[in-house]
Tab-separated table of C-alpha atoms and ligand atoms in Angstrom:
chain	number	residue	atom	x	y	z
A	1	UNK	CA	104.216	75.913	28.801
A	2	UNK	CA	105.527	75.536	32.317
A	3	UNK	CA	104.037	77.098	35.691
A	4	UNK	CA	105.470	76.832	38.787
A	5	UNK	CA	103.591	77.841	41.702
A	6	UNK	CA	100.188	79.206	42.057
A	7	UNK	CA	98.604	82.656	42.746
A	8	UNK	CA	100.985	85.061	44.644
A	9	UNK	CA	103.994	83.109	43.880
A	10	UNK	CA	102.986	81.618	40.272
A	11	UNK	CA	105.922	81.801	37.934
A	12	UNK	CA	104.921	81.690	34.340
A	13	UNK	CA	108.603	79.985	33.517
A	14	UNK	CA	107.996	79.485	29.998
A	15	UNK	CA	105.100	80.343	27.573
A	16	UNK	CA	103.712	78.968	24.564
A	17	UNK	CA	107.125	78.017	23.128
A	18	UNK	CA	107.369	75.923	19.492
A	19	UNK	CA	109.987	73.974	18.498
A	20	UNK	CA	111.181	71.497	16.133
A	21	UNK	CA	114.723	70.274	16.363
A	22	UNK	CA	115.955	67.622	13.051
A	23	UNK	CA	118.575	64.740	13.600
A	24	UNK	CA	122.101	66.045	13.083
A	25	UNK	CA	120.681	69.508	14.135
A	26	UNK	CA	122.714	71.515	16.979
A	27	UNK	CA	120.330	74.495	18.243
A	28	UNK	CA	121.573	76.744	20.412
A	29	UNK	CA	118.676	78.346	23.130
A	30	UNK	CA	120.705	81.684	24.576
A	31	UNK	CA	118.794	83.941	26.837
A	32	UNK	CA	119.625	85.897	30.551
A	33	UNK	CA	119.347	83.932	33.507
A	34	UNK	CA	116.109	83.367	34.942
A	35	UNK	CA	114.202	83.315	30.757
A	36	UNK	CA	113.540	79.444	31.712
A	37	UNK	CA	116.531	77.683	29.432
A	38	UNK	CA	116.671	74.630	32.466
A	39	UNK	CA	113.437	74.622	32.388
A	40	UNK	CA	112.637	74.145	28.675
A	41	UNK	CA	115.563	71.448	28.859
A	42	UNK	CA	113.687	69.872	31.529
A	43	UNK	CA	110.330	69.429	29.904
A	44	UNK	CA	112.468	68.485	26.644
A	45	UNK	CA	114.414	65.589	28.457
A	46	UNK	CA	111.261	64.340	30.366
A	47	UNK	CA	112.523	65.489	33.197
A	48	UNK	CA	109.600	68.173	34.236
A	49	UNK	CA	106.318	67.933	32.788
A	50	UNK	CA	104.808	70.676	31.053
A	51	UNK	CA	101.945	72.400	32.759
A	52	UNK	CA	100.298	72.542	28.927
A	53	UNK	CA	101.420	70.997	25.507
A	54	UNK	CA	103.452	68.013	24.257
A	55	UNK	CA	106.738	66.970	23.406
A	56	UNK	CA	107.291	64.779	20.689
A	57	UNK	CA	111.020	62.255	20.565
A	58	UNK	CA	110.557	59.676	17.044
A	59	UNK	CA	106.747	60.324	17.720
A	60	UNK	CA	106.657	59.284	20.468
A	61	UNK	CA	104.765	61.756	23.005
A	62	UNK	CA	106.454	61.962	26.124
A	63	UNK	CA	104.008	64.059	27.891
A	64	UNK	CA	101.731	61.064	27.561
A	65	UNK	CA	104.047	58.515	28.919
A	66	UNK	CA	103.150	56.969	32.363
A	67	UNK	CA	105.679	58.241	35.191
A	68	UNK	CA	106.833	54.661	35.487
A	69	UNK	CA	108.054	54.559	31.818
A	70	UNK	CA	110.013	58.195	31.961
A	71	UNK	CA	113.117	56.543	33.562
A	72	UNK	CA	113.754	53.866	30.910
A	73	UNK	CA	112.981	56.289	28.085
A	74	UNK	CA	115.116	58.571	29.388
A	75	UNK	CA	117.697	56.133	29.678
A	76	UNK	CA	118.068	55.208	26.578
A	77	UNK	CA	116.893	58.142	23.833
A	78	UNK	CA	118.559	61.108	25.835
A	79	UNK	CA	121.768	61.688	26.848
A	80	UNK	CA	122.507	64.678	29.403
A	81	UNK	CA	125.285	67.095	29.552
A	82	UNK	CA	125.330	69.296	32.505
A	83	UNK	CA	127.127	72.500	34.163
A	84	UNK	CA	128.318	70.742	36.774
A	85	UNK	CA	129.575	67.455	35.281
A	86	UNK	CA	126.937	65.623	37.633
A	87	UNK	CA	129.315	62.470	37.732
A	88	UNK	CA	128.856	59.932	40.350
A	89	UNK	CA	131.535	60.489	42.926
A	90	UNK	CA	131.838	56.939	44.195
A	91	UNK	CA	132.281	55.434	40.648
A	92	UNK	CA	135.078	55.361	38.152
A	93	UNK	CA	135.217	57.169	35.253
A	94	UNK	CA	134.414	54.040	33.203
A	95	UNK	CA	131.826	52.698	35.683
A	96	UNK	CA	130.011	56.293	35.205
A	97	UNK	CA	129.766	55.452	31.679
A	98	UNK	CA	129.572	51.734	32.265
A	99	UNK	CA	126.803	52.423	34.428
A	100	UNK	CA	124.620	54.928	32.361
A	101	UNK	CA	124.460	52.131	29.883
A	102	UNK	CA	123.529	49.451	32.840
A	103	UNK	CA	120.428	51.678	33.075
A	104	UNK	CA	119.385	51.072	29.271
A	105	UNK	CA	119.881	47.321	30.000
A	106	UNK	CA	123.045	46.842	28.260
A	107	UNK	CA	125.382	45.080	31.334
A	108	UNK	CA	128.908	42.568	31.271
A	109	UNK	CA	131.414	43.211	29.111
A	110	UNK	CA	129.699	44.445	26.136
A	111	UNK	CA	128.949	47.465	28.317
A	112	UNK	CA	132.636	47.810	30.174
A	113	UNK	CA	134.098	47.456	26.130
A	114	UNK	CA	131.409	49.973	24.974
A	115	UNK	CA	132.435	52.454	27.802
A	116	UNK	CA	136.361	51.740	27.536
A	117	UNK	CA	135.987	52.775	24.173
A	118	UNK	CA	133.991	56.053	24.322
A	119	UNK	CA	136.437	57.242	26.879
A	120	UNK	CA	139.779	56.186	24.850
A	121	UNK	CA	138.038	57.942	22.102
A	122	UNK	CA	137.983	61.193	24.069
A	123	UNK	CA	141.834	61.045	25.224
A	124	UNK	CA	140.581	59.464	28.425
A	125	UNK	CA	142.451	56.076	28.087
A	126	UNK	CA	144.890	57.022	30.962
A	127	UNK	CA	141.846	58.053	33.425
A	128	UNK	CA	139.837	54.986	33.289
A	129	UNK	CA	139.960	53.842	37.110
A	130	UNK	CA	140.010	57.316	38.266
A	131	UNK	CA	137.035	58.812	40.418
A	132	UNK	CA	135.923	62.421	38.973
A	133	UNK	CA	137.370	64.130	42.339
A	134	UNK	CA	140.446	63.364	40.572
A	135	UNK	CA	139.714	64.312	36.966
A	136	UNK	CA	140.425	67.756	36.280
A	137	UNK	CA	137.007	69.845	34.693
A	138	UNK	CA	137.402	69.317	30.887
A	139	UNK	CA	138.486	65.427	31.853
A	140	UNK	CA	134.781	65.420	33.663
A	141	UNK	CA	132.947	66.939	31.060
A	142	UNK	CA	134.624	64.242	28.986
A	143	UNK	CA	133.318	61.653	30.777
A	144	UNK	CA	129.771	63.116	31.167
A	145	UNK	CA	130.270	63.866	27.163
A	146	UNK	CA	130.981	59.747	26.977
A	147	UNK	CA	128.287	59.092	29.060
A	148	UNK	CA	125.490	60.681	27.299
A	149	UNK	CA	126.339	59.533	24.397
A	150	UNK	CA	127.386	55.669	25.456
A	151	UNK	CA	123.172	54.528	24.927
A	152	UNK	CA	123.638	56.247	21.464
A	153	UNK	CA	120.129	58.095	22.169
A	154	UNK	CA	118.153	60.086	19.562
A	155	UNK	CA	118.896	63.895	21.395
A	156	UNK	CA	121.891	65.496	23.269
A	157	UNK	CA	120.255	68.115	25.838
A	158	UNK	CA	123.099	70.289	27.552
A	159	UNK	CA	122.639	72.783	30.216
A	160	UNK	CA	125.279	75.267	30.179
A	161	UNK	CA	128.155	72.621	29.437
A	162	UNK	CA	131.008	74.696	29.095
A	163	UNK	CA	130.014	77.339	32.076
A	164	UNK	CA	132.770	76.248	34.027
A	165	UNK	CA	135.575	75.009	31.763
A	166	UNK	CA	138.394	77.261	30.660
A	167	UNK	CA	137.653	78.832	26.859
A	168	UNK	CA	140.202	76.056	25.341
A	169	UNK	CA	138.676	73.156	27.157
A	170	UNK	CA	135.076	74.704	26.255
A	171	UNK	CA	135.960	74.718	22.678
A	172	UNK	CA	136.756	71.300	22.928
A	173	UNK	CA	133.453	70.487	25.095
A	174	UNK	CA	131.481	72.344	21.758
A	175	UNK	CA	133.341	70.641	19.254
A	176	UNK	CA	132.786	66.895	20.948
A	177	UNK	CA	129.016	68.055	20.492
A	178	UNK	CA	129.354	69.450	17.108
A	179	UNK	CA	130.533	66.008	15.967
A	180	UNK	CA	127.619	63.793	17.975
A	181	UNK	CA	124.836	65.443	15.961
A	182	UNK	CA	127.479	65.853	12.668
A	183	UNK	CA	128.876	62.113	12.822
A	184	UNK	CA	126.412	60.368	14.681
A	185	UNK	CA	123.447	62.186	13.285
A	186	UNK	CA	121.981	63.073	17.082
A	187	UNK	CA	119.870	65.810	17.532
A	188	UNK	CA	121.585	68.383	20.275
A	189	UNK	CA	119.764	71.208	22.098
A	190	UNK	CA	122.049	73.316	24.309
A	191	UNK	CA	121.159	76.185	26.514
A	192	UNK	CA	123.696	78.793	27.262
A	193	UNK	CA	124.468	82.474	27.710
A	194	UNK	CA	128.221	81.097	26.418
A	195	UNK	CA	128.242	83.188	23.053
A	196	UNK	CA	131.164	81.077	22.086
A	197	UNK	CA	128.657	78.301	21.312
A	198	UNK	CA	127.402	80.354	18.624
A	199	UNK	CA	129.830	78.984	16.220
A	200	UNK	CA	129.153	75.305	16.506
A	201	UNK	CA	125.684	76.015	16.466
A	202	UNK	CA	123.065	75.308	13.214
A	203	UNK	CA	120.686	77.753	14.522
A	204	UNK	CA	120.419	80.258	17.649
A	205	UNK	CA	117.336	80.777	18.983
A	206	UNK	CA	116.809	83.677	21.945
A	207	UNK	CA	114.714	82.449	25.404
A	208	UNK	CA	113.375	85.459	26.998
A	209	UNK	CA	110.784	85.531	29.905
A	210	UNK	CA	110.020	82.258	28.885
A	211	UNK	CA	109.391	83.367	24.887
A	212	UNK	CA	111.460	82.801	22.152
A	213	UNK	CA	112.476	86.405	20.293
A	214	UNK	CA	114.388	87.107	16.897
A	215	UNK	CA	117.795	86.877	17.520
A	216	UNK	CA	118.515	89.454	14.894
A	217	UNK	CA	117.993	91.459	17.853
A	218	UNK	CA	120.498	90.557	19.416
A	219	UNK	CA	124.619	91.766	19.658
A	220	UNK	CA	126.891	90.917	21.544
A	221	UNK	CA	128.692	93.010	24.535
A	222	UNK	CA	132.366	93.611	22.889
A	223	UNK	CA	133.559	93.945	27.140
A	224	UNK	CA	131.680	91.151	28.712
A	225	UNK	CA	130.889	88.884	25.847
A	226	UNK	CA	126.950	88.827	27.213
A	227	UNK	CA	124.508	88.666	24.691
A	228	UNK	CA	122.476	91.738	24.533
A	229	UNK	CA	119.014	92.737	23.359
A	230	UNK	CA	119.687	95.574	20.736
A	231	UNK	CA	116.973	97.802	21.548
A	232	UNK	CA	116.949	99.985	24.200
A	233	UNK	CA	120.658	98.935	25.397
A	234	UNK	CA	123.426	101.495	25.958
A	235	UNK	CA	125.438	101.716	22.510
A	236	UNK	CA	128.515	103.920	21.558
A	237	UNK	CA	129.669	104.418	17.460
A	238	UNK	CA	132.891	103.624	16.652
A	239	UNK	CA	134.752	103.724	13.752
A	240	UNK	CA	131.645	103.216	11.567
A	241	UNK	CA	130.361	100.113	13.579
A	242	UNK	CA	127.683	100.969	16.279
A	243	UNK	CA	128.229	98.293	19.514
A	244	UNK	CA	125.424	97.557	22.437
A	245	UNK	CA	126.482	97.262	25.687
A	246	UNK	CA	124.666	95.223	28.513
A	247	UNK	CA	125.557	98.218	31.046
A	248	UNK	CA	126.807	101.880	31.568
A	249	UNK	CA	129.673	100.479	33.044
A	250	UNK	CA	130.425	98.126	30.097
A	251	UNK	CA	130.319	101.197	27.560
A	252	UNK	CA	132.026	102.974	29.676
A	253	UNK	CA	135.077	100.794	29.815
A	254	UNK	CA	135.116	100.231	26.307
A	255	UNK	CA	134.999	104.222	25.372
A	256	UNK	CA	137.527	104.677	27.395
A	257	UNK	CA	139.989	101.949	25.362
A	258	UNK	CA	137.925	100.539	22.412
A	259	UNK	CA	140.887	98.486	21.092
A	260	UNK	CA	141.442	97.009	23.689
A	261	UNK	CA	138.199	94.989	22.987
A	262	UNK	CA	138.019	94.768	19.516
A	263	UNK	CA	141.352	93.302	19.022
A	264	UNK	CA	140.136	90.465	21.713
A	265	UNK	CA	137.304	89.705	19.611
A	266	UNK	CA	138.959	89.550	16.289
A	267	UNK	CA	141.800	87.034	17.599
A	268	UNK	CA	141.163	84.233	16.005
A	269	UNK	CA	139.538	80.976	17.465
B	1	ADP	P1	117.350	79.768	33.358
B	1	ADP	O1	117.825	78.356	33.237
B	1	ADP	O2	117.182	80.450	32.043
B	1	ADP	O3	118.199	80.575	34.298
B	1	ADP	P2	115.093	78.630	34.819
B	1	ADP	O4	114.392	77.720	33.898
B	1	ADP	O5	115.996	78.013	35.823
B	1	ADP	O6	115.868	79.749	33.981
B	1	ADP	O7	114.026	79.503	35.612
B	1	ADP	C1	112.984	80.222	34.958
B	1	ADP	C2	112.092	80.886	35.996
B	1	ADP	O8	111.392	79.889	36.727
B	1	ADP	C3	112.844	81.704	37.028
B	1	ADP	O9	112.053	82.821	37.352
B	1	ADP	C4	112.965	80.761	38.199
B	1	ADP	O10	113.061	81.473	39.407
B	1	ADP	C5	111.687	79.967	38.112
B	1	ADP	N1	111.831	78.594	38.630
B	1	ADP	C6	112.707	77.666	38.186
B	1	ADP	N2	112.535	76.492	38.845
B	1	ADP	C7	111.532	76.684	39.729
B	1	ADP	C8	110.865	75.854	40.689
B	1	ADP	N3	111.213	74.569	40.874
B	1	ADP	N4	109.875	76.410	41.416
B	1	ADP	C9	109.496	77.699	41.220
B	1	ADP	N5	110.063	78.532	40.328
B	1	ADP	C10	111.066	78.047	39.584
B	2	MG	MG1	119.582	77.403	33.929
């Protein structure tokens, strides 16, 4: 459970949520902005502390680590994947990587060779010396990709990693993560309102006000891909298949020209 704040302002960000993710395991946490997906990834990644309850990584509980241990755990059993590529500007691509593994305490040239390898693993061979102003957005998430997984940790925790990456280079951000926990045997949370991620996913679990709900719930918005909460959403029946709708405007637009929509969702991946 996580509360920010207190009286007036107190936001109740998430509540009472349970959750058990197995090595090799990709779980996918959807929800609407604002359920409290970062936040959940935060206390997850020892990043944020939970106002109340644990969080277990190989038994270890995290929640009952000093402060001055977090850094070095995090180090080296997580590995982050983030919206916004969070590179660091003044470094290389291969000193990013090189550099996320000087934090775990690996350093020379077992760390460079580690590093040059992740990268020329990902089709990043060419980009090695480059700084991430000049990588283009699925090149960055590449790196970051390479990065969290050059300390080979335990868990993969991605916050909306494809959010700004084209839908080819997004497939190819889902499938690098697909393979980490499928390969590699990590354990990878990602949270997303991408309902492309669906696919790669083991299971799909929906965030909402801070509370997971049954997904079965759930559709998907034919116009705007968004993932909507079946009841009390605005639906329209056609040909034989009902479809929710996360606003008037979206229903409207697909009454109006319904295969224009369907055909986009049955083109193939
Ligand atoms: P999501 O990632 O699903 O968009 P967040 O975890 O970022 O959701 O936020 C969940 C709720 O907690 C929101 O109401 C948000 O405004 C609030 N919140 C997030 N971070 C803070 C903070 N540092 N201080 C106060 N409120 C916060
Ligand atoms: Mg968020």
């Amino acid at each position: 459970e996580k509360v920010y704040g207190e009286g007036e302002v107190q936001v109740r960000a998430v509540r009472g949520v349970d959750l058990e993710v197995r090595r090799g395991e990709v779980v996918l946490i959807m929800g609407p902005s604002g359920s409290g997906k970062t936040t959940l990834l935060a206390m997850l990644g020892a990043m944020l502390r939970p106002t109340s309850g644990r969080v277990f990584v190989d038994g270890t509980d995290l929640t009952a680590l000093p402060e001055s241990r977090l850094p070095d755990f995090r180090a080296r059993r997580f590995g982050f994947v983030f919206q916004d590529f969070n590179l660091l500007s003044a470094l290389s691509a291969l000193e990013n990587v090189e550099f996320a593994l000087n934090l775990a305490g690996v350093s020379g040239r077992t760390a460079r060779e580690r590093a040059e390898r992740l990268l020329r693993g990902f089709g990043l061979g060419e980009r090695l010396g480059f700084r991430p102003e000049k990588l283009s957005g699925g090149e960055k998430q590449r790196v970051a990709i390479a990065r969290a997984l050059a300390n080979e940790p335990a868990v993969i925790l991605a916050d909306e990693p494809t959010a700004n990456l084209d839908s080819r280079i997004g497939r190819e951000v889902a499938r690098l993560l697909r393979r980490a926990a499928s390969e590699e045997g990590r354990s990878v949370v990602i949270v997303s309102h991408d309902t492309r991620l669906k696919d790669i996913a083991d299971r799909v679990l929906w965030l909402e006000d801070g509370e997971f709900r049954a997904m079965s719930e759930m559709a998907t918005d034919p116009v705007c891909g968004m993932a909507v909460e079946r009841e009390g959403a605005p639906h329209y029946r056609h040909d034989g298949e009902t479809h929710f709708f996360c606003s008037a405007q979206c229903r409207e637009e697909f009454v109006a020209a319904p295969s224009r929509f369907l055909q986009r969702a049955r083109r193939p991946a």
